[in-house]
Amino acid sequence: DLELYLRVSNGLYLKRCIVGGLERVFEFSRNFRNEGMDKTHNPEFTAIEFYEAYADYKDMMVHFETIWEKACIAANGTTTINFQGHDIDLKTPWPRMTCFEALKNIGGLDVDSMSDDDLKAEMKKLHIELDGGYLRGKAILALFDELCEDKLIQPTFITDFPKESSPLCKVHRENPELIE
């Protein structure tokens, strides 16, 4: 018999605080999302959302890895945990790798030097199909998902994805084909 209320994304309110002059804001929130559900996304979760004026994604990576390291130490007395048979070390700093570097180093594909026909052939070989037709960036992301994602065991920041992978993100400051 609890009276409960739903609201839109908590980030909207936090962003208003930033615009209003608060330089750093955060909130722990309970979330439920029913769009885009699949076996890799839990629709119910608790999150911390934080924003900092004049900071970019590189600053956020430092905040994020620091939070996880300190939380792990507080909970376990160490930065190492065992998860699904793997020892995971949350000690900072975490490795940083671009999507293209991951594909080259982990997946064995140098997508920078591959033509669209080469990408399509690789996708065919791996039985990857794209929804909505071929776009180079979507093909690269699909190859990353297939060849790299399950091999990234230790905490690692993957950056500089093709712009087609998330069209609402900020365009990369040095390469307009990528996002930050």
Coordinates of N, CA and C in Angstrom, one line a residue:
D1 N 0.8 -1.2 0.0 CA 0.0 0.0 0.0 C 0.8 1.3 0.0
L2 N 2.0 1.2 -0.7 CA 2.8 2.4 -0.8 C 2.3 3.3 -2.0
E3 N 2.3 4.5 -1.8 CA 2.1 5.4 -2.9 C 3.4 5.8 -3.5
L4 N 3.6 5.4 -4.8 CA 4.8 5.6 -5.5 C 4.6 6.5 -6.7
Y5 N 5.7 7.2 -7.1 CA 5.7 8.1 -8.2 C 6.8 7.8 -9.2
L6 N 6.5 8.0 -10.4 CA 7.5 7.9 -11.5 C 7.9 9.3 -11.9
R7 N 9.1 9.4 -12.4 CA 9.6 10.6 -12.9 C 10.5 10.4 -14.1
V8 N 10.7 11.4 -14.9 CA 11.6 11.3 -16.0 C 13.0 11.2 -15.5
S9 N 14.0 11.0 -16.3 CA 15.4 10.8 -16.0 C 15.9 11.8 -14.9
N10 N 16.5 11.3 -13.9 CA 17.1 12.2 -12.8 C 18.1 13.1 -13.4
G11 N 18.8 12.7 -14.5 CA 19.8 13.6 -15.1 C 19.3 14.9 -15.5
L12 N 18.0 15.0 -15.9 CA 17.4 16.3 -16.3 C 17.5 17.3 -15.2
Y13 N 17.1 16.9 -14.0 CA 17.1 17.8 -12.8 C 18.6 18.2 -12.4
L14 N 19.5 17.2 -12.5 CA 20.9 17.5 -12.2 C 21.5 18.5 -13.2
K15 N 21.2 18.3 -14.4 CA 21.7 19.3 -15.4 C 21.1 20.7 -15.2
R16 N 19.9 20.8 -14.8 CA 19.4 22.1 -14.4 C 20.1 22.7 -13.3
C17 N 20.6 21.9 -12.3 CA 21.4 22.5 -11.2 C 22.7 23.0 -11.7
I18 N 23.3 22.3 -12.7 CA 24.6 22.7 -13.3 C 24.4 24.1 -14.0
V19 N 23.3 24.2 -14.8 CA 23.0 25.4 -15.5 C 22.7 26.5 -14.5
G20 N 22.1 26.2 -13.4 CA 21.8 27.2 -12.4 C 23.0 27.6 -11.6
G21 N 24.2 27.0 -11.8 CA 25.3 27.5 -11.1 C 26.0 26.6 -10.1
L22 N 25.4 25.5 -9.8 CA 26.1 24.5 -9.0 C 27.1 23.8 -9.8
E23 N 28.4 23.8 -9.4 CA 29.4 23.2 -10.3 C 29.5 21.7 -10.2
R24 N 29.1 21.1 -9.1 CA 29.2 19.6 -9.0 C 27.9 19.1 -8.4
V25 N 27.2 18.1 -9.0 CA 26.0 17.6 -8.4 C 26.0 16.1 -8.6
F26 N 25.3 15.4 -7.7 CA 25.2 13.9 -7.8 C 23.9 13.5 -7.2
E27 N 23.5 12.3 -7.5 CA 22.3 11.7 -6.9 C 22.4 10.1 -7.1
F28 N 22.1 9.5 -6.0 CA 21.9 8.0 -6.0 C 20.4 7.8 -6.3
S29 N 20.1 7.0 -7.3 CA 18.7 6.9 -7.7 C 18.3 5.4 -8.0
R30 N 17.1 5.1 -7.8 CA 16.6 3.8 -8.1 C 15.9 4.0 -9.5
N31 N 16.3 3.1 -10.4 CA 15.8 3.3 -11.8 C 15.1 2.0 -12.3
F32 N 14.1 2.3 -13.1 CA 13.4 1.2 -13.9 C 13.3 1.7 -15.3
R33 N 13.8 0.9 -16.2 CA 13.7 1.2 -17.6 C 13.1 0.0 -18.4
N34 N 12.0 0.3 -19.1 CA 11.4 -0.8 -19.9 C 11.6 -0.7 -21.4
E35 N 12.4 0.3 -21.8 CA 12.7 0.3 -23.3 C 14.0 -0.4 -23.6
G36 N 14.1 -1.0 -24.7 CA 15.3 -1.7 -25.1 C 15.7 -2.8 -24.2
M37 N 14.8 -3.6 -23.6 CA 15.2 -4.6 -22.7 C 15.8 -5.8 -23.5
D38 N 16.8 -6.4 -23.0 CA 17.4 -7.6 -23.6 C 18.1 -8.4 -22.5
K39 N 18.7 -9.5 -22.9 CA 19.4 -10.3 -21.8 C 20.6 -9.7 -21.2
T40 N 21.1 -8.6 -21.8 CA 22.3 -8.0 -21.3 C 22.1 -6.7 -20.4
H41 N 20.8 -6.4 -20.3 CA 20.4 -5.1 -19.5 C 19.4 -5.5 -18.5
N42 N 19.7 -5.1 -17.3 CA 18.7 -5.3 -16.2 C 17.8 -4.0 -16.2
P43 N 16.5 -4.2 -16.3 CA 15.6 -3.0 -16.3 C 15.5 -2.3 -15.0
E44 N 15.8 -3.0 -13.9 CA 15.8 -2.3 -12.5 C 17.2 -2.2 -12.0
F45 N 17.6 -1.0 -11.6 CA 19.0 -0.9 -11.0 C 19.1 0.4 -10.2
T46 N 20.1 0.4 -9.4 CA 20.4 1.6 -8.6 C 21.6 2.3 -9.3
A47 N 21.6 3.6 -9.4 CA 22.7 4.3 -10.1 C 23.1 5.5 -9.3
I48 N 24.4 5.9 -9.5 CA 24.8 7.2 -9.1 C 25.0 8.0 -10.4
E49 N 24.4 9.1 -10.5 CA 24.6 10.0 -11.6 C 25.2 11.3 -11.1
F50 N 26.3 11.7 -11.8 CA 27.0 12.9 -11.3 C 27.4 13.8 -12.5
Y51 N 27.4 15.0 -12.3 CA 27.8 16.0 -13.3 C 28.8 17.0 -12.7
E52 N 29.7 17.5 -13.5 CA 30.6 18.5 -13.1 C 30.8 19.5 -14.2
A53 N 30.6 20.8 -13.9 CA 30.7 21.9 -14.9 C 32.2 21.9 -15.3
Y54 N 32.4 22.2 -16.6 CA 33.8 22.4 -17.1 C 34.6 21.1 -17.2
A55 N 34.0 20.0 -17.0 CA 34.7 18.7 -17.0 C 34.2 18.0 -18.3
D56 N 35.1 17.1 -18.8 CA 34.7 16.3 -20.0 C 34.8 14.8 -19.6
Y57 N 34.7 14.0 -20.6 CA 34.6 12.5 -20.4 C 35.9 12.0 -19.8
K58 N 37.0 12.6 -20.1 CA 38.3 12.2 -19.5 C 38.3 12.4 -18.0
D59 N 37.8 13.6 -17.5 CA 37.7 13.8 -16.1 C 36.7 12.8 -15.4
M60 N 35.6 12.5 -16.1 CA 34.6 11.6 -15.6 C 35.2 10.2 -15.4
M61 N 36.1 9.8 -16.3 CA 36.7 8.5 -16.2 C 37.5 8.4 -14.9
V62 N 38.2 9.5 -14.6 CA 39.0 9.5 -13.3 C 38.1 9.5 -12.1
H63 N 37.0 10.2 -12.1 CA 36.0 10.2 -11.0 C 35.5 8.7 -10.9
F64 N 35.1 8.2 -12.0 CA 34.4 6.9 -12.0 C 35.4 5.8 -11.4
E65 N 36.6 5.7 -11.9 CA 37.5 4.7 -11.5 C 37.9 4.9 -10.0
T66 N 38.0 6.1 -9.6 CA 38.3 6.4 -8.2 C 37.1 6.0 -7.2
I67 N 35.9 6.2 -7.6 CA 34.7 5.8 -6.8 C 34.8 4.3 -6.7
W68 N 35.0 3.6 -7.8 CA 35.0 2.1 -7.7 C 36.1 1.6 -6.9
E69 N 37.3 2.1 -7.0 CA 38.5 1.7 -6.2 C 38.2 1.9 -4.7
K70 N 37.7 3.1 -4.3 CA 37.5 3.4 -2.9 C 36.3 2.5 -2.4
A71 N 35.3 2.3 -3.2 CA 34.2 1.5 -2.7 C 34.6 0.0 -2.5
C72 N 35.5 -0.5 -3.4 CA 35.9 -1.8 -3.3 C 36.8 -2.0 -2.0
I73 N 37.7 -1.0 -1.8 CA 38.5 -1.0 -0.6 C 37.6 -1.0 0.7
A74 N 36.6 -0.1 0.7 CA 35.7 0.0 1.8 C 35.0 -1.3 2.1
A75 N 34.5 -2.0 1.0 CA 33.8 -3.2 1.2 C 34.6 -4.4 1.4
N76 N 35.8 -4.5 0.8 CA 36.6 -5.7 0.9 C 38.0 -5.6 1.5
G77 N 38.4 -4.3 1.7 CA 39.8 -4.1 2.3 C 40.9 -4.2 1.2
T78 N 40.5 -4.4 0.0 CA 41.4 -4.6 -1.1 C 40.8 -4.1 -2.4
T79 N 41.6 -3.9 -3.4 CA 41.0 -3.5 -4.7 C 40.6 -4.6 -5.6
T80 N 40.9 -5.8 -5.1 CA 40.7 -7.0 -5.9 C 39.4 -7.8 -5.5
I81 N 38.6 -8.2 -6.5 CA 37.4 -9.0 -6.2 C 37.5 -10.2 -7.2
N82 N 36.8 -11.3 -6.8 CA 36.6 -12.4 -7.7 C 35.2 -12.4 -8.2
F83 N 35.1 -12.4 -9.6 CA 33.7 -12.4 -10.2 C 33.7 -13.4 -11.3
Q84 N 32.8 -14.3 -11.2 CA 32.7 -15.4 -12.2 C 34.0 -16.0 -12.6
G85 N 34.8 -16.3 -11.5 CA 36.0 -17.0 -11.7 C 37.2 -16.2 -12.1
H86 N 37.0 -14.9 -12.2 CA 38.1 -14.0 -12.6 C 38.4 -13.0 -11.5
D87 N 39.7 -12.9 -11.2 CA 40.2 -11.9 -10.3 C 40.2 -10.5 -11.0
I88 N 39.3 -9.6 -10.5 CA 39.2 -8.3 -11.1 C 39.9 -7.3 -10.2
D89 N 40.8 -6.5 -10.7 CA 41.5 -5.5 -9.9 C 41.0 -4.1 -10.3
L90 N 40.4 -3.4 -9.3 CA 39.9 -2.1 -9.5 C 40.8 -1.0 -9.2
K91 N 42.1 -1.3 -9.0 CA 43.1 -0.3 -8.7 C 43.2 0.7 -9.9
T92 N 43.3 2.0 -9.5 CA 43.4 3.0 -10.6 C 44.9 3.2 -10.9
P93 N 45.2 3.7 -12.1 CA 44.3 4.0 -13.2 C 44.0 2.8 -14.0
W94 N 42.8 2.8 -14.6 CA 42.4 1.7 -15.5 C 42.9 1.9 -16.9
P95 N 43.1 0.9 -17.6 CA 43.6 1.1 -19.0 C 42.6 1.8 -19.8
R96 N 43.0 2.6 -20.8 CA 42.2 3.3 -21.7 C 42.6 2.9 -23.1
M97 N 41.6 2.6 -23.9 CA 41.8 2.1 -25.3 C 40.7 2.6 -26.2
T98 N 41.0 3.0 -27.4 CA 39.9 3.4 -28.3 C 39.3 2.2 -28.9
C99 N 38.1 2.3 -29.4 CA 37.4 1.2 -30.0 C 38.2 0.6 -31.1
F100 N 38.9 1.4 -31.9 CA 39.7 1.0 -33.0 C 41.0 0.2 -32.5
E101 N 41.6 0.7 -31.4 CA 42.7 0.0 -30.8 C 42.3 -1.3 -30.3
A102 N 41.1 -1.4 -29.6 CA 40.6 -2.7 -29.1 C 40.4 -3.7 -30.2
L103 N 39.8 -3.2 -31.3 CA 39.6 -4.1 -32.5 C 40.9 -4.6 -33.0
K104 N 41.9 -3.8 -33.0 CA 43.2 -4.2 -33.6 C 44.0 -5.1 -32.6
N105 N 44.0 -4.7 -31.3 CA 44.8 -5.4 -30.3 C 44.1 -6.7 -29.8
I106 N 42.8 -6.7 -29.7 CA 42.1 -7.8 -29.1 C 41.4 -8.6 -30.2
G107 N 40.8 -7.9 -31.2 CA 40.0 -8.6 -32.2 C 40.9 -9.0 -33.4
G108 N 42.1 -8.4 -33.5 CA 42.9 -8.7 -34.7 C 42.5 -8.1 -36.0
L109 N 41.7 -7.0 -35.9 CA 41.3 -6.3 -37.1 C 41.7 -4.9 -37.1
D110 N 42.4 -4.5 -38.2 CA 42.8 -3.1 -38.3 C 41.7 -2.4 -39.2
V111 N 40.6 -2.0 -38.5 CA 39.5 -1.4 -39.3 C 39.8 -0.1 -40.0
D112 N 40.8 0.6 -39.5 CA 41.2 1.8 -40.2 C 41.6 1.6 -41.6
S113 N 42.3 0.4 -41.8 CA 42.8 0.1 -43.2 C 41.8 -0.7 -44.0
M114 N 40.7 -1.1 -43.4 CA 39.7 -2.0 -44.1 C 38.7 -1.1 -44.9
S115 N 38.4 -1.6 -46.1 CA 37.3 -1.0 -46.9 C 36.0 -1.5 -46.4
D116 N 34.9 -0.9 -46.9 CA 33.6 -1.3 -46.5 C 33.4 -2.8 -47.0
D117 N 33.9 -3.1 -48.1 CA 33.7 -4.5 -48.6 C 34.5 -5.5 -47.6
D118 N 35.6 -5.1 -47.2 CA 36.4 -5.9 -46.2 C 35.6 -6.1 -44.9
L119 N 35.0 -5.0 -44.4 CA 34.2 -5.1 -43.2 C 33.0 -6.0 -43.4
K120 N 32.3 -5.8 -44.5 CA 31.2 -6.7 -44.8 C 31.6 -8.2 -44.9
A121 N 32.7 -8.4 -45.5 CA 33.2 -9.8 -45.6 C 33.5 -10.4 -44.2
E122 N 34.1 -9.6 -43.3 CA 34.4 -10.0 -42.0 C 33.1 -10.3 -41.2
M123 N 32.1 -9.4 -41.4 CA 30.8 -9.6 -40.7 C 30.1 -10.9 -41.2
K124 N 30.2 -11.1 -42.5 CA 29.6 -12.3 -43.1 C 30.3 -13.6 -42.5
K125 N 31.6 -13.5 -42.4 CA 32.4 -14.7 -41.8 C 32.0 -14.9 -40.4
L126 N 31.6 -13.9 -39.6 CA 31.2 -14.0 -38.2 C 29.7 -14.1 -38.0
H127 N 29.0 -14.2 -39.1 CA 27.5 -14.3 -39.1 C 26.9 -13.1 -38.4
I128 N 27.4 -11.9 -38.6 CA 26.8 -10.7 -38.0 C 26.0 -10.0 -39.1
E129 N 24.7 -9.7 -38.7 CA 23.8 -8.9 -39.5 C 23.5 -7.6 -38.8
L130 N 23.4 -6.5 -39.6 CA 23.0 -5.2 -39.0 C 21.5 -5.0 -39.3
D131 N 20.9 -4.5 -38.2 CA 19.5 -4.0 -38.4 C 19.5 -2.7 -39.1
G132 N 18.6 -2.5 -40.1 CA 18.5 -1.2 -40.8 C 19.5 -1.0 -41.9
G133 N 20.2 -1.9 -42.3 CA 21.2 -1.7 -43.4 C 22.6 -1.3 -42.9
Y134 N 23.5 -1.3 -43.9 CA 24.9 -1.1 -43.6 C 25.2 0.4 -43.4
L135 N 25.9 0.6 -42.3 CA 26.6 1.9 -42.0 C 28.0 1.5 -41.5
R136 N 29.0 2.1 -42.0 CA 30.4 1.8 -41.6 C 30.5 1.8 -40.0
G137 N 30.1 2.8 -39.4 CA 30.2 2.9 -37.9 C 29.5 1.8 -37.2
K138 N 28.3 1.5 -37.7 CA 27.5 0.4 -37.1 C 28.2 -0.9 -37.3
A139 N 28.8 -1.1 -38.4 CA 29.6 -2.3 -38.7 C 30.8 -2.5 -37.8
I140 N 31.5 -1.4 -37.6 CA 32.6 -1.4 -36.7 C 32.2 -1.7 -35.2
L141 N 31.1 -1.1 -34.8 CA 30.6 -1.4 -33.5 C 30.1 -2.9 -33.3
A142 N 29.5 -3.4 -34.3 CA 29.1 -4.8 -34.3 C 30.3 -5.7 -34.2
L143 N 31.3 -5.4 -35.0 CA 32.6 -6.2 -34.9 C 33.2 -6.1 -33.5
F144 N 33.2 -4.9 -32.9 CA 33.7 -4.7 -31.6 C 33.0 -5.6 -30.6
D145 N 31.6 -5.5 -30.7 CA 30.8 -6.3 -29.8 C 31.1 -7.8 -29.9
E146 N 31.3 -8.3 -31.1 CA 31.6 -9.7 -31.4 C 33.0 -10.1 -31.0
L147 N 34.0 -9.3 -31.3 CA 35.4 -9.7 -31.2 C 36.1 -9.3 -29.9
C148 N 35.5 -8.2 -29.2 CA 36.3 -7.7 -28.1 C 35.5 -7.7 -26.8
E149 N 34.2 -7.5 -26.8 CA 33.5 -7.2 -25.5 C 33.7 -8.3 -24.5
D150 N 33.6 -9.6 -24.9 CA 33.7 -10.7 -23.9 C 35.1 -10.9 -23.4
K151 N 36.1 -10.3 -24.1 CA 37.5 -10.5 -23.7 C 38.0 -9.4 -22.8
L152 N 37.2 -8.4 -22.6 CA 37.5 -7.3 -21.7 C 37.1 -7.7 -20.3
I153 N 38.0 -8.3 -19.6 CA 37.7 -8.8 -18.2 C 38.0 -7.8 -17.2
Q154 N 39.2 -7.2 -17.3 CA 39.6 -6.1 -16.3 C 38.9 -4.8 -16.7
P155 N 38.7 -4.0 -15.7 CA 38.1 -2.7 -16.0 C 38.9 -1.9 -17.0
T156 N 38.3 -1.5 -18.1 CA 39.0 -0.8 -19.2 C 38.0 0.2 -19.8
F157 N 38.5 1.4 -20.0 CA 37.7 2.4 -20.7 C 37.9 2.3 -22.2
I158 N 36.8 2.1 -22.9 CA 36.9 2.1 -24.4 C 36.3 3.4 -24.8
T159 N 37.0 4.1 -25.6 CA 36.6 5.5 -26.0 C 36.6 5.6 -27.6
D160 N 36.2 6.7 -28.0 CA 36.3 7.1 -29.5 C 35.5 6.1 -30.4
F161 N 34.3 5.9 -30.1 CA 33.4 5.0 -30.9 C 33.0 5.8 -32.2
P162 N 32.6 5.0 -33.2 CA 32.1 5.7 -34.4 C 30.8 6.4 -34.1
K163 N 30.6 7.6 -34.8 CA 29.4 8.4 -34.4 C 28.1 7.7 -34.7
E164 N 28.0 6.7 -35.6 CA 26.8 6.0 -35.8 C 26.4 5.1 -34.6
S165 N 27.3 4.9 -33.7 CA 27.0 4.0 -32.6 C 26.2 4.7 -31.5
S166 N 26.2 6.0 -31.4 CA 25.4 6.7 -30.5 C 25.2 8.1 -30.9
P167 N 24.3 8.4 -31.8 CA 24.2 9.7 -32.5 C 23.9 10.9 -31.6
L168 N 23.5 10.7 -30.3 CA 23.2 11.8 -29.5 C 24.4 12.3 -28.7
C169 N 25.5 11.6 -28.8 CA 26.8 11.9 -28.1 C 27.5 13.1 -28.8
K170 N 28.4 13.7 -28.0 CA 29.1 14.8 -28.5 C 30.1 14.3 -29.6
V171 N 30.2 15.1 -30.7 CA 31.2 14.8 -31.7 C 32.6 15.0 -31.2
H172 N 33.5 14.0 -31.5 CA 34.9 14.1 -31.1 C 35.5 15.4 -31.5
R173 N 36.3 16.0 -30.6 CA 36.9 17.3 -30.9 C 38.0 17.3 -32.0
E174 N 38.5 16.1 -32.3 CA 39.6 16.0 -33.3 C 39.2 15.2 -34.5
N175 N 38.2 14.3 -34.4 CA 37.8 13.5 -35.5 C 36.2 13.5 -35.6
P176 N 35.6 14.2 -36.6 CA 34.2 14.2 -36.6 C 33.5 12.9 -36.9
E177 N 34.2 11.9 -37.3 CA 33.6 10.6 -37.5 C 33.5 9.8 -36.2
L178 N 34.0 10.3 -35.1 CA 33.9 9.6 -33.8 C 33.1 10.5 -32.8
I179 N 32.8 9.8 -31.7 CA 32.1 10.5 -30.6 C 32.9 10.5 -29.3
E180 N 32.7 11.5 -28.5 CA 33.3 11.5 -27.2 C 32.3 10.9 -26.2

